[in-house]
Short mmCIF file of C-alpha atoms and ligand atoms in Angstrom, two decimals:
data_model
loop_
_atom_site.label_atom_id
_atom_site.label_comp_id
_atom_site.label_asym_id
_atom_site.label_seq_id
_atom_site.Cartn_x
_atom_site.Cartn_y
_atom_site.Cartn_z
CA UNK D 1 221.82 57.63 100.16
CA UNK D 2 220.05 59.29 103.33
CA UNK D 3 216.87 57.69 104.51
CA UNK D 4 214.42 60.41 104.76
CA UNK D 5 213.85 61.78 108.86
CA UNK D 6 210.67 60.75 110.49
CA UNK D 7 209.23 62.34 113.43
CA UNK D 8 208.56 60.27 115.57
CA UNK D 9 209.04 61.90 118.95
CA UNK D 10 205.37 62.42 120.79
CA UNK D 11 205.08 66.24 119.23
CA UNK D 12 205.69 68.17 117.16
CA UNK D 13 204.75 65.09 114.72
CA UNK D 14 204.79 64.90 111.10
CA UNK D 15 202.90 67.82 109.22
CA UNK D 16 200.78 67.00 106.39
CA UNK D 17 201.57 68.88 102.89
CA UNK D 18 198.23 70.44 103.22
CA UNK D 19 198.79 71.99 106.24
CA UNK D 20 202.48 72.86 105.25
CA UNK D 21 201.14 74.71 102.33
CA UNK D 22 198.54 76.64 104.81
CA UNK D 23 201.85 78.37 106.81
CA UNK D 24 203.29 79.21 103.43
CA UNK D 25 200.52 81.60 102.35
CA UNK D 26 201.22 85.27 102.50
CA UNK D 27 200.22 86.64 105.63
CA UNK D 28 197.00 89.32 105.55
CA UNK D 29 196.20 91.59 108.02
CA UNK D 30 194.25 90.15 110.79
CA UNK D 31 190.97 92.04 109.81
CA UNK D 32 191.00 90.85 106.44
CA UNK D 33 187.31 89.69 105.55
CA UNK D 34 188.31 86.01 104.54
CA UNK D 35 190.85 85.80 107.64
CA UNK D 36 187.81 86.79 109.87
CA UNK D 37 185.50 84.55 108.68
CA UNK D 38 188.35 81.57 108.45
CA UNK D 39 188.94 82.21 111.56
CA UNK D 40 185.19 82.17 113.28
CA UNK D 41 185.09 78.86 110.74
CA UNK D 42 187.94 77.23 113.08
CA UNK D 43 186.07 78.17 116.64
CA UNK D 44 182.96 76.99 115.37
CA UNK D 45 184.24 73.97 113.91
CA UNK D 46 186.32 73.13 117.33
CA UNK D 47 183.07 73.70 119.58
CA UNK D 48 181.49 71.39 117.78
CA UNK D 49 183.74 68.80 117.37
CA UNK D 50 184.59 68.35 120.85
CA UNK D 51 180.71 68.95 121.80
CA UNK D 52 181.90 72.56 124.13
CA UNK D 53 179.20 74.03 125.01
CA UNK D 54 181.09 77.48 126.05
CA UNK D 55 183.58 79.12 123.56
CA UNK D 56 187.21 77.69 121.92
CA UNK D 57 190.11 79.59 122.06
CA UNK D 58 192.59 78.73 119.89
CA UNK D 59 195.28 81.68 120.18
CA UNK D 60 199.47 81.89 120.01
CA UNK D 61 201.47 79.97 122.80
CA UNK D 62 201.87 76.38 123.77
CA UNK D 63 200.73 73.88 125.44
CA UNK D 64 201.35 75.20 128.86
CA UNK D 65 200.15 78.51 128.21
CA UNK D 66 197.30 76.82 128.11
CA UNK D 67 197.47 75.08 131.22
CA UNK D 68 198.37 78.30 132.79
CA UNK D 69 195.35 79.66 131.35
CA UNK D 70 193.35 77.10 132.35
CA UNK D 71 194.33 77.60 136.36
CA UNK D 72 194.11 81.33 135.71
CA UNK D 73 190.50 81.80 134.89
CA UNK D 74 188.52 79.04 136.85
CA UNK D 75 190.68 79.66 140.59
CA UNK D 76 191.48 82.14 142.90
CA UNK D 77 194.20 82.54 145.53
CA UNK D 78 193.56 80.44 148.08
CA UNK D 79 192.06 77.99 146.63
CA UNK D 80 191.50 74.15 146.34
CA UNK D 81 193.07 72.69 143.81
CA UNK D 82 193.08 68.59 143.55
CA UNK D 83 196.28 67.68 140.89
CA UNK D 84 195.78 64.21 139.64
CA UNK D 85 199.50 63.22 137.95
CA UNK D 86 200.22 60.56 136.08
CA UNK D 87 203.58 61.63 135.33
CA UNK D 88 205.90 64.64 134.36
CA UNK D 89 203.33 66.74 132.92
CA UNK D 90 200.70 66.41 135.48
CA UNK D 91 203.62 67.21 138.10
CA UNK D 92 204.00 70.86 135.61
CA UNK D 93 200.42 72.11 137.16
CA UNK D 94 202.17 71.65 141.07
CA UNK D 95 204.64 74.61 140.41
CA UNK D 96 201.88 76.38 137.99
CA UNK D 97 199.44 76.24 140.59
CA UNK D 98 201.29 76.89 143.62
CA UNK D 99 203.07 79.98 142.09
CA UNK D 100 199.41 81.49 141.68
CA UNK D 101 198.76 80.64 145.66
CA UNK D 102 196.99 77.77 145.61
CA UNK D 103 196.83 75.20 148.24
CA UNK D 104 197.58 71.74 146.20
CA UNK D 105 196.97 68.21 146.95
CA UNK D 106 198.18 65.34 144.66
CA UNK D 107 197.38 62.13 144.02
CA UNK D 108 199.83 60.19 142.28
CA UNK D 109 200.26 56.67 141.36
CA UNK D 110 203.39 54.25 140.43
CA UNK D 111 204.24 55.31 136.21
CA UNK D 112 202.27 53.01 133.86
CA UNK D 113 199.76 52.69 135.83
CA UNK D 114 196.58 55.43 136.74
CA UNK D 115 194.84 56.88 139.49
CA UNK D 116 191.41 54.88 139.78
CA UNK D 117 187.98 57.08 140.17
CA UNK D 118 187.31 55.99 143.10
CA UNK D 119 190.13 57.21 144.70
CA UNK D 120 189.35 60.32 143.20
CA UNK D 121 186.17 60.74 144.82
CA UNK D 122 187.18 60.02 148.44
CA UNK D 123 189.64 62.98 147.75
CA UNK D 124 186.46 65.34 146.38
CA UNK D 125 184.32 64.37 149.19
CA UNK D 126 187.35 65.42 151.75
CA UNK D 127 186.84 68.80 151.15
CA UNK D 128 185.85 71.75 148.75
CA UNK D 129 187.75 71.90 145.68
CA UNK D 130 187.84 74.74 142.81
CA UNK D 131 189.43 72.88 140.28
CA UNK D 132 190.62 69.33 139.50
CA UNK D 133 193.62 68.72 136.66
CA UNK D 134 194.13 65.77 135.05
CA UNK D 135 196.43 64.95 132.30
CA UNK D 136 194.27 62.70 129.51
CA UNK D 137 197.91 61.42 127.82
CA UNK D 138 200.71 61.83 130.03
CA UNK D 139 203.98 61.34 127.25
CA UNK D 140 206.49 60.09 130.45
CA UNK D 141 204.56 57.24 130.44
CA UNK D 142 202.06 56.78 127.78
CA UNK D 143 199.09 56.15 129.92
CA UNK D 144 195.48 57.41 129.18
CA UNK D 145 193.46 58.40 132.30
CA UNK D 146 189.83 57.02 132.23
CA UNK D 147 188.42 60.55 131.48
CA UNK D 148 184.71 59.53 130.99
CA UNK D 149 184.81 57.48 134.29
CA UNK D 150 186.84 60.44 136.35
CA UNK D 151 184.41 63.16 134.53
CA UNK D 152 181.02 60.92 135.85
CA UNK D 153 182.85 61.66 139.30
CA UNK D 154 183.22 64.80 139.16
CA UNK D 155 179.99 66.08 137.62
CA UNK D 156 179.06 64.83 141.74
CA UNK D 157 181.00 68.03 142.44
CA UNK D 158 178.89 71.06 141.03
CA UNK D 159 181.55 73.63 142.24
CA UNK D 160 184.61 71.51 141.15
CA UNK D 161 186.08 72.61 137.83
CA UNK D 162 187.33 69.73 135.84
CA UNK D 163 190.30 70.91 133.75
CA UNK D 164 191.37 67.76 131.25
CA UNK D 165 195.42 68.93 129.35
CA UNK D 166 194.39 67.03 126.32
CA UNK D 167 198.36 68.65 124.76
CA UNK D 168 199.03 64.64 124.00
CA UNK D 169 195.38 63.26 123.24
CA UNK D 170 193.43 66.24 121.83
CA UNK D 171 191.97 64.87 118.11
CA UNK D 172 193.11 61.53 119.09
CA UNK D 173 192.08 59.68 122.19
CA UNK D 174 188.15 59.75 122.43
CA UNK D 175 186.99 63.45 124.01
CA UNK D 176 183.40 64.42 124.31
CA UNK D 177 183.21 67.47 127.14
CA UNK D 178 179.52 67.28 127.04
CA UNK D 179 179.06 63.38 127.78
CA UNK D 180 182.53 63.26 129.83
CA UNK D 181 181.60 66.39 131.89
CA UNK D 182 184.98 68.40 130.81
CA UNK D 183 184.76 71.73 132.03
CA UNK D 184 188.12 72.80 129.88
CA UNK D 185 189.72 71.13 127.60
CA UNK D 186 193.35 72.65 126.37
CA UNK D 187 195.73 71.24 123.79
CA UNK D 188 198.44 72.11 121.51
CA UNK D 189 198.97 72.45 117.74
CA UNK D 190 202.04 70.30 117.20
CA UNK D 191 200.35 66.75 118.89
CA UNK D 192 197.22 65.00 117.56
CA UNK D 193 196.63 68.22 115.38
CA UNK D 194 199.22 67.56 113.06
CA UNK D 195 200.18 71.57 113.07
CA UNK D 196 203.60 73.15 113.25
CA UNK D 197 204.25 74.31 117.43
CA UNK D 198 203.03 77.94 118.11
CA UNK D 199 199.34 77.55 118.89
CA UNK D 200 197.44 76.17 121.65
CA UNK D 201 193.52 75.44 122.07
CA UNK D 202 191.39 76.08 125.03
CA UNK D 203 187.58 74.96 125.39
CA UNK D 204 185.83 76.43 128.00
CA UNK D 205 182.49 75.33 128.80
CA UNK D 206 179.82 76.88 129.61
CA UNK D 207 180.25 76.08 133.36
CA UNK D 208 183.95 77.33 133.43
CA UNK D 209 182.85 80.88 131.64
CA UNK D 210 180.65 81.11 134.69
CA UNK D 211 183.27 80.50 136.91
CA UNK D 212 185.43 82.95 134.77
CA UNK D 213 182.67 86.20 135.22
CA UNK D 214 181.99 85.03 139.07
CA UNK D 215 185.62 86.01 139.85
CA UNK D 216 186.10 89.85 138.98
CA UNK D 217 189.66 91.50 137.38
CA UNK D 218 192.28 88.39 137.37
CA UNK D 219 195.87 88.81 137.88
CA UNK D 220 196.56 87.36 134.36
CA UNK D 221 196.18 89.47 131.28
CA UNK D 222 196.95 87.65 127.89
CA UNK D 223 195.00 84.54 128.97
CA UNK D 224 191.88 86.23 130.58
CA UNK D 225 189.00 84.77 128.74
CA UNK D 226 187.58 88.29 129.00
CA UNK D 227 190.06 89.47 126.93
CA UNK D 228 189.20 87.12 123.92
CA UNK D 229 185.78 86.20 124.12
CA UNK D 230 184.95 89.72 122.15
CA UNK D 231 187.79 88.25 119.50
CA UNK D 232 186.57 84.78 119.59
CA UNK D 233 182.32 86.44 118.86
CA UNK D 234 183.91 88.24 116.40
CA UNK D 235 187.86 87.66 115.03
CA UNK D 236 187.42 91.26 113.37
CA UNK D 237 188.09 92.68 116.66
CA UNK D 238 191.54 92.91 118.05
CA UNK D 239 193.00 92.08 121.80
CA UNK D 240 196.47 90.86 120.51
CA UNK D 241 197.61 89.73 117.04
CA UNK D 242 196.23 86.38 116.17
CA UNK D 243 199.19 83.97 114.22
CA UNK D 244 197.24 83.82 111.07
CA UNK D 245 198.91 81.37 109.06
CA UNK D 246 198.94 79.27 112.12
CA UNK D 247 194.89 79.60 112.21
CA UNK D 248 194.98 78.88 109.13
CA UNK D 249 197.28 75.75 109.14
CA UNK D 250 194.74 74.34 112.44
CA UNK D 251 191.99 75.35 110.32
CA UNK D 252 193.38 73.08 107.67
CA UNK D 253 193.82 70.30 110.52
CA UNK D 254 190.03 70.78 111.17
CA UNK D 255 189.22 69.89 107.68
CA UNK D 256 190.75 66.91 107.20
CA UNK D 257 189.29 65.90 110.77
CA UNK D 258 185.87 66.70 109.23
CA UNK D 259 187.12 65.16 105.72
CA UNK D 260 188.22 61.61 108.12
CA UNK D 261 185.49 61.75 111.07
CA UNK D 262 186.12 62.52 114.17
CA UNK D 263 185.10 59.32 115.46
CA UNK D 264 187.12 57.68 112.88
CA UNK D 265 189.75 59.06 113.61
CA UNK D 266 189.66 58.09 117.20
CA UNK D 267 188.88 54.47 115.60
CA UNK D 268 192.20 54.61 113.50
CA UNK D 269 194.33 55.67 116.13
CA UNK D 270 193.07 52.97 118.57
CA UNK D 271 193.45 50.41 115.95
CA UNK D 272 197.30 51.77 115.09
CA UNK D 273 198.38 52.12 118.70
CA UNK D 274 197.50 48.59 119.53
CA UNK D 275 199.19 47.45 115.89
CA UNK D 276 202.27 49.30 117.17
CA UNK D 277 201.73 48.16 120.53
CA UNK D 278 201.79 44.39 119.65
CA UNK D 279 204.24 44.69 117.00
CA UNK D 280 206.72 45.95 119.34
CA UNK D 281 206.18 43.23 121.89
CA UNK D 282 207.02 40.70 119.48
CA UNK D 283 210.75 41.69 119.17
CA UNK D 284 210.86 41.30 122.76
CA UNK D 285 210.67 44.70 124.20
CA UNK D 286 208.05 45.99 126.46
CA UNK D 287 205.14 48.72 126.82
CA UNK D 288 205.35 50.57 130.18
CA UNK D 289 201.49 51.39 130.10
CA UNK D 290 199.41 48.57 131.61
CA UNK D 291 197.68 46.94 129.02
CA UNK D 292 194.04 48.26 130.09
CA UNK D 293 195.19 52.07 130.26
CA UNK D 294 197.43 52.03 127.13
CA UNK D 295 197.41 55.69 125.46
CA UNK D 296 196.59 55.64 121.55
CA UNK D 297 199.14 58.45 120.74
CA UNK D 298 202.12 57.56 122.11
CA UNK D 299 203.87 54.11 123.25
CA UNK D 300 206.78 54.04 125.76
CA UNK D 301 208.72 51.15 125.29
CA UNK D 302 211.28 49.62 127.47
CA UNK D 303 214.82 47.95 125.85
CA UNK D 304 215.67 44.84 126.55
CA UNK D 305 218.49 43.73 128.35
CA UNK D 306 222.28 44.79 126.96
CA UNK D 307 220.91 47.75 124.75
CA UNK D 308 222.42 50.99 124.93
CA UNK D 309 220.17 53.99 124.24
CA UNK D 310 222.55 56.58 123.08
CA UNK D 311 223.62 54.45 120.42
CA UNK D 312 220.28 52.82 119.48
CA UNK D 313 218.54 56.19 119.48
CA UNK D 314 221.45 56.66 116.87
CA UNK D 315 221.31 54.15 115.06
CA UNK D 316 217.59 54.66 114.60
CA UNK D 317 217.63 58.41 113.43
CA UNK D 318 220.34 57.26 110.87
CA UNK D 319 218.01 54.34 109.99
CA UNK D 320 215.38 57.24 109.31
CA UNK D 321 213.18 57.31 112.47
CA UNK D 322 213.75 60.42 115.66
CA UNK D 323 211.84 59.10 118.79
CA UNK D 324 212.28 60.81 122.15
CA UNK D 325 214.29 59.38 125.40
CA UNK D 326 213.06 58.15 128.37
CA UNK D 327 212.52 60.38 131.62
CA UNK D 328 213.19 60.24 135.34
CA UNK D 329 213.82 57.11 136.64
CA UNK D 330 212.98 55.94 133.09
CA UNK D 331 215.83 58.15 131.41
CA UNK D 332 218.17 55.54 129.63
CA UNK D 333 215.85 52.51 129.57
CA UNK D 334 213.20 53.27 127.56
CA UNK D 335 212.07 55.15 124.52
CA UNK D 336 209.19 57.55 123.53
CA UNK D 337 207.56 56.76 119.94
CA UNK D 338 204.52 58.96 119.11
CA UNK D 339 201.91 57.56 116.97
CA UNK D 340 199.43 60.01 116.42
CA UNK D 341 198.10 63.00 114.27
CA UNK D 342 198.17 63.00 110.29
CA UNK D 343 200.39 59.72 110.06
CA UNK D 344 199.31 56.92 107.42
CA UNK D 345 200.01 53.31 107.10
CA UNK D 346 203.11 54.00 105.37
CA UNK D 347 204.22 55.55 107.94
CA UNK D 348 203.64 52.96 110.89
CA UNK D 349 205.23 50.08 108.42
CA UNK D 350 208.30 52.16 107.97
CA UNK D 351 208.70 53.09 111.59
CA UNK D 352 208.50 48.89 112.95
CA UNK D 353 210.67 48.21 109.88
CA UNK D 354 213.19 51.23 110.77
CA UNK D 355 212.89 49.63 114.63
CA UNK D 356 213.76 46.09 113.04
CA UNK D 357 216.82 46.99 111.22
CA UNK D 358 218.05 49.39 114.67
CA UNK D 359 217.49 46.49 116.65
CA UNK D 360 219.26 44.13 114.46
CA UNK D 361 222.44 46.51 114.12
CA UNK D 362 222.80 46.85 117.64
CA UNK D 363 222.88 43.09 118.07
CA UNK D 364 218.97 42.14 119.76
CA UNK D 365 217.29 40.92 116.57
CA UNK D 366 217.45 38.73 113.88
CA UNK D 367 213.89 37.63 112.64
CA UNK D 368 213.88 41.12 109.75
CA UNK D 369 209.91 41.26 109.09
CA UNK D 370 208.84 39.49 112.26
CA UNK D 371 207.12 42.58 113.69
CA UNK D 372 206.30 44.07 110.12
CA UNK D 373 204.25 41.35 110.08
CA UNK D 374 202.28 41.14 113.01
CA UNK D 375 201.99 45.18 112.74
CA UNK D 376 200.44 44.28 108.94
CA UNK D 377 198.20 41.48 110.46
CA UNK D 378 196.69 43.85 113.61
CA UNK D 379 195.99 46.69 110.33
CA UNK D 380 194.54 44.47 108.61
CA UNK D 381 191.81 42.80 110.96
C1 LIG C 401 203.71 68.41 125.37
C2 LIG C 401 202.84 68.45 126.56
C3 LIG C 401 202.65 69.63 127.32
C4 LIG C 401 203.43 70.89 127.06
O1 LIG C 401 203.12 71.48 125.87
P1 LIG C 401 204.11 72.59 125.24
O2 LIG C 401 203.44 72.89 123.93
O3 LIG C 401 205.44 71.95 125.09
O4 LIG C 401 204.12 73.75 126.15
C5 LIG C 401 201.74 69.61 128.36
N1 LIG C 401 201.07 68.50 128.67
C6 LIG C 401 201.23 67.35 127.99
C7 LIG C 401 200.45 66.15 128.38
C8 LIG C 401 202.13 67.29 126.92
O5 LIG C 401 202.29 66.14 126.26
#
């Protein structure tokens, strides 16, 4: 018999039968009375949440429509823009910003490791800036950027936009954009949300909405705030056709972040990353991320010696586990395990088991139970 498929690549991860059931209702039409209000519900619920003081939009695309989004309403051509990478996906905003005419400068660092503030900071003072990026979970490398300490920098900058791609962290690693001075905050459904891909979230604050109305007609038409901040007053109106039974699956999300605690759930995710984290390290492999800057959501873990990914990547999704390969210089010598969203302790035993048995069919591992056991130890402290 077939062990059952778990997701466990960093997004889209595993979608809880609630929200499942959400997708499956029949669709209504998108000024339908209980859509309407469902759907000011979910904006509400967001802003709060994530303490925005401007407006959430959570429309149809993905993740880096949002990004795109994100550039398009708080910069100009010709403008400043200070990239702070991490990885792969803080390298996407280079070509995203330069095709809009920006003038880009990067700081990068070696993978596993992050940028420090300070560093940041010289680069602000250098010259003006419009916007700064920064990736809060970059999934190459499973490292989370000190957001709180990088947003106390930049709130020196009153006409720098900080623009935090939560896609990997977003309902998992710890985000306040009051307190942490994020200006927007964009995500995607199918990470820490738990939802099926198709929707992304932006929060604007207050600050960036500003920005927004300060520069006249943008070039950019789907993801001009202007166009949805009507929508988002009032979902009754139409722009473009809203993916209801996606709104209503995120809406669902919400919920059972309201149902858990948002600060719980940032609790439990800490608390299973580190689990995972150690649990790993006792079979002898290794966790790219320094120890400090670790993300919550995702670990990337290098093989030891004399293992073959193809085949153990193999072996795994036959044991009943899908994680995701290695990149760049990485690509062959590592792999990807997300840890985050909707997942329960269930879930993280079977996974370290699944990783036991892989390990011990391609030869590495003998101890079966080792690191189920100092997983179960780390839950239970
Ligand atoms: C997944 C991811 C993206 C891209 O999101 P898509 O939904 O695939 O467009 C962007 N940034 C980060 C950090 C991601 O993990």
């Amino acid at each position: 018999m077939k062990n059952k498929r778990l997701v466990c690549i960093p997004g889209p991860t595993p979608v809880a039968r609630c929200i499942q059931d959400q997708m499956a209702r029949e669709t209504v039409a998108f000024g339908d009375p209980d859509f309407v209000r469902d759907y000011k519900q979910l904006i509400e619920d967001l802003k709060s949440i994530f303490d925005c003081d401007g407006e959430a939009f959570p429309l149809a695309g993905t993740g880096t429509l949002a990004m795109e989004m994100a550039i398009a309403n708080n910069t100009k051509s010709g403008d400043n823009v200070l990239i702070v990478s991490h990885g792969y996906f803080g390298d996407r905003f280079i070509d995203l910003c330069e095709r809009k005419g920006l003038h880009v400068d990067i700081i990068g660092c070696e993978w596993g490791t992050v940028v420090s503030p300070a560093e940041i900071e010289k680069k602000l003072s250098e010259k003006e800036y419009s916007a700064i990026t920064v990736t809060h979970v970059d999934t190459a490398t499973g490292v989370a950027a000190p957001i709180k300490e990088i947003g106390d920098v930049v709130k020196k900058f009153e006409n720098t936009i900080f623009i935090v791609d939560g896609v990997c962290a977003t309902a998992a690693e710890e985000e306040y954009m009051g307190d942490m001075g994020i200006d927007v905050l964009l995500t995607g459904s199918q990470k820490a949300f738990g939802v099926a891909p198709g929707l992304f979230l932006v929060m604007a604050s207050k600050k960036s909405l500003e920005r927004r109305a300060s520069l006249g007609t943008i070039p950019e038409f789907y993801c001009d705030y202007e166009k949805w901040l009507p929508v988002m007053e009032n979902p009754a109106k139409y722009f473009a056709t809203p993916a209801i039974n996606l709104i209503w699956a995120m809406k669902e999300s919400v919920e059972m972040i309201k149902r858990e605690g948002v600060q719980n759930r940032y609790d439990r995710h800490k608390k299973n990353a580190r689990a995972m984290q150690a649990a790993v390290e006792s079979l002898g492999l290794k966790v790219l991320a320094e120890k400090e800057h670790r993300a919550v959501t995702l670990s990337n873990i290098i093989y030891m010696d004399g293992v073959d990914d193809a085949q153990f990547r193999n072996i795994l999704m036959e044991e009943g586990i899908i994680v995701a390969g290695g990149l760049a210089a990485y690509a062959g010598k590592m792999f990807r395990l997300g840890h985050m969203g909707n997942i329960d302790t269930h879930d993280m035993v079977s996974t370290v088991a699944t990783i036991e048995r892989a390990l011990h069919r391609v030869g590495k591992h003998d101890d079966m139970g080792k690191a189920v056991g100092v997983l179960m130890s780390e839950l239970m402290k």
